[in-house]
PDB file of C-alpha atoms in Angstrom:
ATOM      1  CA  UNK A   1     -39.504 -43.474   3.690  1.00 47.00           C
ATOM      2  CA  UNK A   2     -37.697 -44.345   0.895  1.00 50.00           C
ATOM      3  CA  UNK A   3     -39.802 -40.735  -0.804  1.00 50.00           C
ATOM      4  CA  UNK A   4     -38.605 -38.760   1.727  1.00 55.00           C
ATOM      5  CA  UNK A   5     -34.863 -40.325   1.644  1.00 69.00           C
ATOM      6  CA  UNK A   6     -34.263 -39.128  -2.342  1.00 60.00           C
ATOM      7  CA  UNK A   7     -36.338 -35.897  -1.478  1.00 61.00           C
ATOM      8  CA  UNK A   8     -33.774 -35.018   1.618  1.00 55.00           C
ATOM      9  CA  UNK A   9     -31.202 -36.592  -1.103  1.00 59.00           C
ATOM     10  CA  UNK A  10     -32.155 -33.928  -3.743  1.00 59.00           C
ATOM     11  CA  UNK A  11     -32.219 -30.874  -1.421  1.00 60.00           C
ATOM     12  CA  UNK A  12     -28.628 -31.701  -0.361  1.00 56.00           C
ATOM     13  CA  UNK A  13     -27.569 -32.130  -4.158  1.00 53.00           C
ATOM     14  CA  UNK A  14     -29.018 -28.483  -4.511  1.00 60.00           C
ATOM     15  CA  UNK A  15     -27.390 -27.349  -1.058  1.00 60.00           C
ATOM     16  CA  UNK A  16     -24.039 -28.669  -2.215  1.00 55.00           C
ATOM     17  CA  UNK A  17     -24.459 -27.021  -5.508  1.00 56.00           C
ATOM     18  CA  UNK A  18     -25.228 -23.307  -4.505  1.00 52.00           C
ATOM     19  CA  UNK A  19     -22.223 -24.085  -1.866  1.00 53.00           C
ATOM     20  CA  UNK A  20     -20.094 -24.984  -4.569  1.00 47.00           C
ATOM     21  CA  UNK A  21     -21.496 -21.502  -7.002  1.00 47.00           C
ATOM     22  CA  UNK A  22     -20.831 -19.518  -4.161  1.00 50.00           C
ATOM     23  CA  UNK A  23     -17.366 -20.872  -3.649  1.00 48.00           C
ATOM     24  CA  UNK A  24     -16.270 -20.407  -6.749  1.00 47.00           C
ATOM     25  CA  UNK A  25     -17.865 -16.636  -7.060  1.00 44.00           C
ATOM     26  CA  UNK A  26     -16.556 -15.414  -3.957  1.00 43.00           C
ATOM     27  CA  UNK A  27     -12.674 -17.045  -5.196  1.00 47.00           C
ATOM     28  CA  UNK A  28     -13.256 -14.874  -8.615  1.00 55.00           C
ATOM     29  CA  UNK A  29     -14.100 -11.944  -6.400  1.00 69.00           C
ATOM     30  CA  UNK A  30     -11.087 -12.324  -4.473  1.00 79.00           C
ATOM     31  CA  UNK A  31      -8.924 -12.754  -7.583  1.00 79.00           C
ATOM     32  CA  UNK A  32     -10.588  -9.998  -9.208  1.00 82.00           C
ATOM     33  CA  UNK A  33      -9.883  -7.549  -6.250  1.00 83.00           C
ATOM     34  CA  UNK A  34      -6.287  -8.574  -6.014  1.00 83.00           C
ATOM     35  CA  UNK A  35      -6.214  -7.984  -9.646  1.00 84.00           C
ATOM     36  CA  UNK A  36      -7.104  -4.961  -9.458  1.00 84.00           C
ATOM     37  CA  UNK A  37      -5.185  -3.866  -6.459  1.00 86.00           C
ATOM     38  CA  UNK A  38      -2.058  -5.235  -7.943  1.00 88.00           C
ATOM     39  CA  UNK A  39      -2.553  -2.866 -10.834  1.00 88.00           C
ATOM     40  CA  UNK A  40      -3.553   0.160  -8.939  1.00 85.00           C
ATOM     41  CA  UNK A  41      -0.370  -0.257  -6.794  1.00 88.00           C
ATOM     42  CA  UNK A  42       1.738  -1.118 -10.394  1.00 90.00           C
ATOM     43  CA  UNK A  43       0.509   2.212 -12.172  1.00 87.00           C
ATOM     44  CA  UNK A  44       0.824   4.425  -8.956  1.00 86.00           C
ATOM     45  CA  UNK A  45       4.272   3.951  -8.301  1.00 90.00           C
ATOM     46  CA  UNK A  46       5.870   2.196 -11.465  1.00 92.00           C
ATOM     47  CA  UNK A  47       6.954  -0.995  -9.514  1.00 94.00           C
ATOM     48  CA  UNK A  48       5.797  -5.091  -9.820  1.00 95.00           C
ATOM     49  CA  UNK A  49       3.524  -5.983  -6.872  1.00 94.00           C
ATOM     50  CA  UNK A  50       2.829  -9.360  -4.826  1.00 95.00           C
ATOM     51  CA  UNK A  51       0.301 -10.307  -3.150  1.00 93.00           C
ATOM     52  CA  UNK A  52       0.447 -13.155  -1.100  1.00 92.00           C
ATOM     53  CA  UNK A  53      -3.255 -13.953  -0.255  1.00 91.00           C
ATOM     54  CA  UNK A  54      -6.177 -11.366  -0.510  1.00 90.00           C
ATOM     55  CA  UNK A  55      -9.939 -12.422   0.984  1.00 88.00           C
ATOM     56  CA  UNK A  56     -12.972  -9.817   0.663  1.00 86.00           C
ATOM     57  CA  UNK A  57     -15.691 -10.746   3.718  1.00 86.00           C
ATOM     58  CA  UNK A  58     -18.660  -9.423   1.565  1.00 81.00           C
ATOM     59  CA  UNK A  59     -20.955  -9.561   4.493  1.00 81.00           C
ATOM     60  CA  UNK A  60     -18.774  -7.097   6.642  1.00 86.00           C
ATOM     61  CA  UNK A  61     -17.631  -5.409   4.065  1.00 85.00           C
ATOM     62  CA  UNK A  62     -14.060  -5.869   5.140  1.00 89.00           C
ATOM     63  CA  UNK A  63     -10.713  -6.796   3.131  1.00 89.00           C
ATOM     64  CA  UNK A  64      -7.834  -8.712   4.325  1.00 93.00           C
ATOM     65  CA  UNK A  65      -4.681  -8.739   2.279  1.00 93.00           C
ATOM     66  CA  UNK A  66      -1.640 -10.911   3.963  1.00 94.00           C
ATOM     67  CA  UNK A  67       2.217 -10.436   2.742  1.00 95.00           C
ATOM     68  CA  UNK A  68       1.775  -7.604   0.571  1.00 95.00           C
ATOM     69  CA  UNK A  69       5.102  -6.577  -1.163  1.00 96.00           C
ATOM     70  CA  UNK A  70       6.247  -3.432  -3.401  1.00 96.00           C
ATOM     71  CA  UNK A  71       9.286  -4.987  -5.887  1.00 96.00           C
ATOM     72  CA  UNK A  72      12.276  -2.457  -6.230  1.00 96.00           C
ATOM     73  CA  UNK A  73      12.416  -1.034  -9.892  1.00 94.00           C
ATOM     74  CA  UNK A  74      15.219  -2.573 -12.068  1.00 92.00           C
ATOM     75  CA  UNK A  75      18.778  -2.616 -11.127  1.00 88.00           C
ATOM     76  CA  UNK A  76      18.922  -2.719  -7.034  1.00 90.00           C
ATOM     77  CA  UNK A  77      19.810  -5.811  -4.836  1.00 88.00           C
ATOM     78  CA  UNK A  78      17.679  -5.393  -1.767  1.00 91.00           C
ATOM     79  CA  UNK A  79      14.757  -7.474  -1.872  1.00 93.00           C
ATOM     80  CA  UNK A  80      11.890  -4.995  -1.805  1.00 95.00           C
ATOM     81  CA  UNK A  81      10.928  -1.490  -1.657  1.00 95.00           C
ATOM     82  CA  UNK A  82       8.505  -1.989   1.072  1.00 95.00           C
ATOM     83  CA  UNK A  83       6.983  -5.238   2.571  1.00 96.00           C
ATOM     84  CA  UNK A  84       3.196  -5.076   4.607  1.00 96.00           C
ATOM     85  CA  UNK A  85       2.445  -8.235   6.830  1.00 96.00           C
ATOM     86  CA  UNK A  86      -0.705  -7.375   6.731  1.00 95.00           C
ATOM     87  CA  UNK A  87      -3.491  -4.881   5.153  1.00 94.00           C
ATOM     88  CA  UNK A  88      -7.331  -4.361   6.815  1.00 94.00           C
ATOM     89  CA  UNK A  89      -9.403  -2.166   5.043  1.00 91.00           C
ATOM     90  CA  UNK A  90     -13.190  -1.786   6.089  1.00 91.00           C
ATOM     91  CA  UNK A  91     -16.234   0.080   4.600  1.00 88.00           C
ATOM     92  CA  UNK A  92     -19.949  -0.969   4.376  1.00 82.00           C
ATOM     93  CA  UNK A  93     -20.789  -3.622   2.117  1.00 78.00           C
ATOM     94  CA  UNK A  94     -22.536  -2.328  -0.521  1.00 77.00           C
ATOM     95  CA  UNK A  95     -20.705   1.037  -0.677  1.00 78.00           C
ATOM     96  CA  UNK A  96     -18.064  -1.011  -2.726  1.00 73.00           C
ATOM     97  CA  UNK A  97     -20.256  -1.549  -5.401  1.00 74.00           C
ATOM     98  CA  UNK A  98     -20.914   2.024  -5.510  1.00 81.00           C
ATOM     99  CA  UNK A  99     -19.151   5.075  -8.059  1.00 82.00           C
ATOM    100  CA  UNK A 100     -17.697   6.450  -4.257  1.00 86.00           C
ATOM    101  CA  UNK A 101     -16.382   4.297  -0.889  1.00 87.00           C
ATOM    102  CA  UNK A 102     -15.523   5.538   2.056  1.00 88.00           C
ATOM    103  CA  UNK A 103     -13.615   3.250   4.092  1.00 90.00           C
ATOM    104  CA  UNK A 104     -14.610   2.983   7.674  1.00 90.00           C
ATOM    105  CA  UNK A 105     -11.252   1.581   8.939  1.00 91.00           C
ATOM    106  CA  UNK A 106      -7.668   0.874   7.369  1.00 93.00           C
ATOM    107  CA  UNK A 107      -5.246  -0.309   8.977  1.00 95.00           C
ATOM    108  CA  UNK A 108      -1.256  -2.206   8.009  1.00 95.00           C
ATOM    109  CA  UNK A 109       0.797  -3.824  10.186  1.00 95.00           C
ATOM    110  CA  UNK A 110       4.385  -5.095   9.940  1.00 96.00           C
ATOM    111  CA  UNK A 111       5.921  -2.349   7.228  1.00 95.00           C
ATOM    112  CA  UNK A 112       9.168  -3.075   6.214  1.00 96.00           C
ATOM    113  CA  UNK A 113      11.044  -0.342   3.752  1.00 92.00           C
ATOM    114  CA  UNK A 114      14.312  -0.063   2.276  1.00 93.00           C
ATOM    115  CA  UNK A 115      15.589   3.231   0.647  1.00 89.00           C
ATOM    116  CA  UNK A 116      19.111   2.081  -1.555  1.00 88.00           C
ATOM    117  CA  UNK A 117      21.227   4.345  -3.408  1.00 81.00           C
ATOM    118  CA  UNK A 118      23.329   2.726  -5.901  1.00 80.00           C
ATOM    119  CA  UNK A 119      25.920   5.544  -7.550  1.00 74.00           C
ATOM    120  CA  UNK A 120      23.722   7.705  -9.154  1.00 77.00           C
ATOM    121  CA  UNK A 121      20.201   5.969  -8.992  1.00 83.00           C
ATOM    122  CA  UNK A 122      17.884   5.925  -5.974  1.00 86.00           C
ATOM    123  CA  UNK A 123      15.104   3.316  -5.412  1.00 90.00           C
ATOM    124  CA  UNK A 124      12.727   6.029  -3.371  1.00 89.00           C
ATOM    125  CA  UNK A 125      13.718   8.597  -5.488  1.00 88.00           C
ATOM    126  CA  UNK A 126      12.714   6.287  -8.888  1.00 91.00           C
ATOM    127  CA  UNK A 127       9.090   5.645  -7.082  1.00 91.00           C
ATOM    128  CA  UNK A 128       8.360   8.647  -5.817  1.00 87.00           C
ATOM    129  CA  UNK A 129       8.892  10.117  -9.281  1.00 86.00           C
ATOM    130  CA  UNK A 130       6.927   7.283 -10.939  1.00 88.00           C
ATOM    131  CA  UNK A 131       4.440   8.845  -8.884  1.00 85.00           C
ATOM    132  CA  UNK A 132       4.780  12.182  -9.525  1.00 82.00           C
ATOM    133  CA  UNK A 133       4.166  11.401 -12.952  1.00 82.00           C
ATOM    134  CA  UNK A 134       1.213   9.489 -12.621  1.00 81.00           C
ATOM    135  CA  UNK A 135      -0.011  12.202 -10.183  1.00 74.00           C
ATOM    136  CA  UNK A 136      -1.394  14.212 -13.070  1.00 71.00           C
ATOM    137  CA  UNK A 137      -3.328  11.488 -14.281  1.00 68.00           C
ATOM    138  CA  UNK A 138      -5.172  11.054 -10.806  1.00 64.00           C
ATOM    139  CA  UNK A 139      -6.257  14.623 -10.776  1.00 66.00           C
ATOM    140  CA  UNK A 140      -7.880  14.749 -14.131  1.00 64.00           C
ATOM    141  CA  UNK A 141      -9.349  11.566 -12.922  1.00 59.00           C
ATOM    142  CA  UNK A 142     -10.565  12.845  -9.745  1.00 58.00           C
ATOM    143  CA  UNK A 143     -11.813  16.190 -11.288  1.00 59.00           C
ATOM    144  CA  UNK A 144     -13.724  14.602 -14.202  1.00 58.00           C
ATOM    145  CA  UNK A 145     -15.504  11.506 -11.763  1.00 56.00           C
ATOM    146  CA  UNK A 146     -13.678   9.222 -14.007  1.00 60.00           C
ATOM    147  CA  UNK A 147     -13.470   5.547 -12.078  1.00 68.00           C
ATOM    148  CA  UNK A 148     -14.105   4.307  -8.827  1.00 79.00           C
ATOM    149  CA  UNK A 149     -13.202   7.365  -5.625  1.00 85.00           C
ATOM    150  CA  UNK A 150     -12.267   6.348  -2.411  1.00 88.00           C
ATOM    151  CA  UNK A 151     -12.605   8.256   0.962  1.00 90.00           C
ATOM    152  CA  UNK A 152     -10.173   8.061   3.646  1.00 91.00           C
ATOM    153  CA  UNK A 153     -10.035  10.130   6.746  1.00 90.00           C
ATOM    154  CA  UNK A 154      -7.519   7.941   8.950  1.00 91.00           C
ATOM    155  CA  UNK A 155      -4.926   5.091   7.902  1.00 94.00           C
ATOM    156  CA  UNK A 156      -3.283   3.417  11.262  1.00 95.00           C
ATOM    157  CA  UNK A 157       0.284   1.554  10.721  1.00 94.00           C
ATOM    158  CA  UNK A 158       2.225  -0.600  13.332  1.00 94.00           C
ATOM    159  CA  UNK A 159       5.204  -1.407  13.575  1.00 94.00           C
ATOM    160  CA  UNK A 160       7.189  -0.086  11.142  1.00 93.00           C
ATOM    161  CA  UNK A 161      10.933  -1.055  10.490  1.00 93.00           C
ATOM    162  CA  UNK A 162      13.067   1.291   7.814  1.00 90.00           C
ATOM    163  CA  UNK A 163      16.888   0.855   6.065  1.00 89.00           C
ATOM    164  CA  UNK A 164      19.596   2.884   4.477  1.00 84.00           C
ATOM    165  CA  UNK A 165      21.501   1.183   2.380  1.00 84.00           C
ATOM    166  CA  UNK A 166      23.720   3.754   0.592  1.00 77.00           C
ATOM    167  CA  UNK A 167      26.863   2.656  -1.811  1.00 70.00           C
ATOM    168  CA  UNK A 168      27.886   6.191  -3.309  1.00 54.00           C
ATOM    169  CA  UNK A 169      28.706   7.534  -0.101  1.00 53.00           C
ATOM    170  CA  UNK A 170      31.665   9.549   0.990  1.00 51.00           C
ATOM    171  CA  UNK A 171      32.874   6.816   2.718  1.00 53.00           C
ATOM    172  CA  UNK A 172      35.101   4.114   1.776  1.00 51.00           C
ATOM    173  CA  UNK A 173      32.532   0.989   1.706  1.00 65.00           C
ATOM    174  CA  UNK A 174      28.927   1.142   1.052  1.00 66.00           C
ATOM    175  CA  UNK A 175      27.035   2.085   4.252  1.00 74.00           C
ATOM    176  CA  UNK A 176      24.325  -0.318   5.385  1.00 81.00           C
ATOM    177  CA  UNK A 177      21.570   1.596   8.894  1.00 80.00           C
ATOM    178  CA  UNK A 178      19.091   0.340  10.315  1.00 85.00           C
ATOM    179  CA  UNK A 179      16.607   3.422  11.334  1.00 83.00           C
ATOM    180  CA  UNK A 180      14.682   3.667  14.515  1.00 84.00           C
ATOM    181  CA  UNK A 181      11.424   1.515  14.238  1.00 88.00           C
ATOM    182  CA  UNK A 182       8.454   3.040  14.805  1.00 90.00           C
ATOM    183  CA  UNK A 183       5.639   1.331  16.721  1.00 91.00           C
ATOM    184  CA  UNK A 184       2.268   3.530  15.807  1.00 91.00           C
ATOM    185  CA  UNK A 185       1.996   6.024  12.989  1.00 90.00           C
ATOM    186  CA  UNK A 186      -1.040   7.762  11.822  1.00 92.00           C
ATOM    187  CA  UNK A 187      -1.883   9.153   8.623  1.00 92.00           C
ATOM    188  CA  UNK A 188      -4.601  12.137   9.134  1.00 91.00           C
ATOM    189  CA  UNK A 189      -6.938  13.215   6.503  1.00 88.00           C
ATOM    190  CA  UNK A 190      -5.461  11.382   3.523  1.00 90.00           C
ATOM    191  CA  UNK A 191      -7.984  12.399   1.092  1.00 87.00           C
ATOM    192  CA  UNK A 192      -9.491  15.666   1.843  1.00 77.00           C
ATOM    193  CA  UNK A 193     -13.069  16.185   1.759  1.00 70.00           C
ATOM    194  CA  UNK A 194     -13.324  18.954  -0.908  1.00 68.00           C
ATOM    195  CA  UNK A 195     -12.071  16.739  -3.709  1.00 70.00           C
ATOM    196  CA  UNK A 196     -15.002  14.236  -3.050  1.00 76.00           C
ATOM    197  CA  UNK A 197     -12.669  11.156  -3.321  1.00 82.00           C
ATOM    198  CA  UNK A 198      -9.542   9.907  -5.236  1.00 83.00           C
ATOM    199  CA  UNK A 199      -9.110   7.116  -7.358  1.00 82.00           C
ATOM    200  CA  UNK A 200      -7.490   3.862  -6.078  1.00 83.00           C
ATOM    201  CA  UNK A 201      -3.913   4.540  -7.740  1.00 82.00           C
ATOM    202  CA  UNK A 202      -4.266   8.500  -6.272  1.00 84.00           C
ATOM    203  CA  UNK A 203      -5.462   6.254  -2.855  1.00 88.00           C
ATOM    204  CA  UNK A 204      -2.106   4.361  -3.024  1.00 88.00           C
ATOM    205  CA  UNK A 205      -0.017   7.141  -3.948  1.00 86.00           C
ATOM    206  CA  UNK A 206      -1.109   9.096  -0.801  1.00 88.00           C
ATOM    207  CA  UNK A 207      -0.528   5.834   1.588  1.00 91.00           C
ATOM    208  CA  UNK A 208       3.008   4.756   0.393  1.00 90.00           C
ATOM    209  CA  UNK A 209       4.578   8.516   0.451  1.00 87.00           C
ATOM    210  CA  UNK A 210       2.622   9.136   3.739  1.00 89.00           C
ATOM    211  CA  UNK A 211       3.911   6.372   5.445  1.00 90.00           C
ATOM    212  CA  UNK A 212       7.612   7.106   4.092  1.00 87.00           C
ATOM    213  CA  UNK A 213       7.375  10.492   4.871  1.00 86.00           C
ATOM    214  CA  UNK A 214       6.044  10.054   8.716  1.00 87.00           C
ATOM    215  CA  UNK A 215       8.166   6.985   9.153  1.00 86.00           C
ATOM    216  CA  UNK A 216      11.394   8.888   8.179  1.00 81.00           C
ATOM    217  CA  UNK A 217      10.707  11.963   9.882  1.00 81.00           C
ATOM    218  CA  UNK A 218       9.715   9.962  13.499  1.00 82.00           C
ATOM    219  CA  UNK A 219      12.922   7.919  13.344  1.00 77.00           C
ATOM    220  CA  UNK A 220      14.679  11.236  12.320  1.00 73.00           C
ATOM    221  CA  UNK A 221      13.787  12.601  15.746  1.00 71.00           C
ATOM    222  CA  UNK A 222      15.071   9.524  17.373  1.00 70.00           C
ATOM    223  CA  UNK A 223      17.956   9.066  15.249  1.00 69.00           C
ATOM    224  CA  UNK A 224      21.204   9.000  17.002  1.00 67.00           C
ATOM    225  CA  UNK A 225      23.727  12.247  16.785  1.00 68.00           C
ATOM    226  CA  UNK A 226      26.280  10.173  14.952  1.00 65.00           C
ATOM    227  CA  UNK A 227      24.745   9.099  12.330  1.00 64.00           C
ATOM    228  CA  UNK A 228      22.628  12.291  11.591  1.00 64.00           C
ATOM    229  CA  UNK A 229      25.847  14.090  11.223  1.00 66.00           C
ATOM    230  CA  UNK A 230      27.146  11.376   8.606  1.00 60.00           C
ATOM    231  CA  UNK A 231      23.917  11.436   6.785  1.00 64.00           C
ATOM    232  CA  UNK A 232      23.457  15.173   6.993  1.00 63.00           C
ATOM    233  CA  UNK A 233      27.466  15.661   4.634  1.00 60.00           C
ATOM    234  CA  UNK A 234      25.428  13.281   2.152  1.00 60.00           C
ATOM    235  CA  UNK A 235      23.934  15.313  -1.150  1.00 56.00           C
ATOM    236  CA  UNK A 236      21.586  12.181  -1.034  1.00 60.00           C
ATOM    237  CA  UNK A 237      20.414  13.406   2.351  1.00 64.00           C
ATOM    238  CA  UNK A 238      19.418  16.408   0.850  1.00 66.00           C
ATOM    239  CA  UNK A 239      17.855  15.166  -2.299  1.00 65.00           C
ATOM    240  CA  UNK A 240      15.479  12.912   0.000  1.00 66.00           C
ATOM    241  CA  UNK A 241      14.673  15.651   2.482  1.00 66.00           C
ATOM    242  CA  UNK A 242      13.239  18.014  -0.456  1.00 68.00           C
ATOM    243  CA  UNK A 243      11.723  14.967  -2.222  1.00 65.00           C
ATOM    244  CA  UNK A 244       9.987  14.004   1.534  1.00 64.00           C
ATOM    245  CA  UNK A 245       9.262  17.647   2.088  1.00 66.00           C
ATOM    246  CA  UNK A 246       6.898  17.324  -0.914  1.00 60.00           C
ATOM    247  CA  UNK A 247       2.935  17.303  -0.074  1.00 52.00           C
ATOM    248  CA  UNK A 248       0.109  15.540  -1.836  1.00 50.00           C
ATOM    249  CA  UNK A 249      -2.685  18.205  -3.310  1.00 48.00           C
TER     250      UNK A 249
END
């Protein structure tokens, strides 16, 4: 009995063991993804990013990302750019390990956005053209096969809440709005199929403005009469409208 006791004995020591190895491989995993998320997000748009807690399932193949926030560039008081509650990305398992992934499913939930003008300096404006510069980058990257590609036909947000807070204004006090929320948006063909795939920071790129640009234009169409007329005298108005106006090749 007592053979069998330290035999049982030994194969739980070993149990416990692999446990504890595949603990600690699956934590690295997860900090190395949100390492490299983080700086995908960082070189795409110019901005510090946070992310709250990140697990990878790699049975399912599926990624769960909870608080994920986009830091305003230097110089503006709101809190963030643009807050996620949460981020669900799914593809098969072992595609992630491959040179191309297509991702299955991808969804956010709980977007939160605030576009601040601050005399002559916009946050939005400041991103998107962080992004614009980077944007060159992406396509050599995508033409030559350089990095990891990803596919994405469909991205599905909910719940999405947006801000203006403008202080150069032709008004007499900075001017704080609150635009419409929008419950559902959908982003449709995000990376078209004849490049073959994008890499990640092209994959974030396309996300962020997409979601800014649908978000904007919804509550637009909901907005009411009073304020569309005080937003339409504004030159920022304008300056956002041609920057939204701007597609992703």
């Amino acid at each position: 009995m007592r053979k069998i006791s330290l035999r049982y004995r030994i194969i739980g020591f070993i149990l416990l063991g692999l446990l504890l190895v595949l603990g600690i491989a699956v934590l690295r995993l997860d900090s190395a993804i949100a390492h490299n998320l983080r700086s995908a997000i960082a070189t795409s748009l110019g901005v510090p990013v946070r992310i709250e807690r990140l697990h990878y399932n790699i049975l399912n193949g599926q990624l769960d990302v909870e608080r994920l926030t986009l830091d305003n560039p230097e110089g503006f008081t709101t809190p963030y750019f643009m807050s996620a509650t949460g981020l669900m990305l799914r593809a098969k398992p072992a595609s992630f390990f491959t040179q191309t992934t297509e991702l299955e499913s991808f969804q956010i939930r709980g977007i939160d956005f605030n576009i601040e003008q601050q005399l002559t300096k916009n946050n939005l404006l400041i991103i998107f053209g962080n992004a614009r510069q980077q944007r060159k980058g992406n396509l050599q990257a995508n033409l030559l096969d350089r990095g990891k590609k990803f596919l994405l036909e469909r991205a599905i947000v909910d719940n999405v809440t947006s801000h203006l807070n403008l202080a150069a204004f032709p008004a007499t006090k900075p001017l704080s709005l609150d635009l419409p929320p929008v419950s559902t948006l959908e982003l449709n063909n995000v990376t078209p199929e004849n490049i073959g795939g994008v890499v990640l920071s092209d994959l974030v790129d396309r996300v962020v403005s997409g979601i800014v640009k649908t978000a904007i234009a919804k509550s637009q169409a909901s907005m009411p009469q009073g304020i569309l007329r005080i937003l339409e005298n504004s030159p920022l108005w304008e300056e956002l409208k041609r920057e939204l106006n701007t597609k992703n090749g």
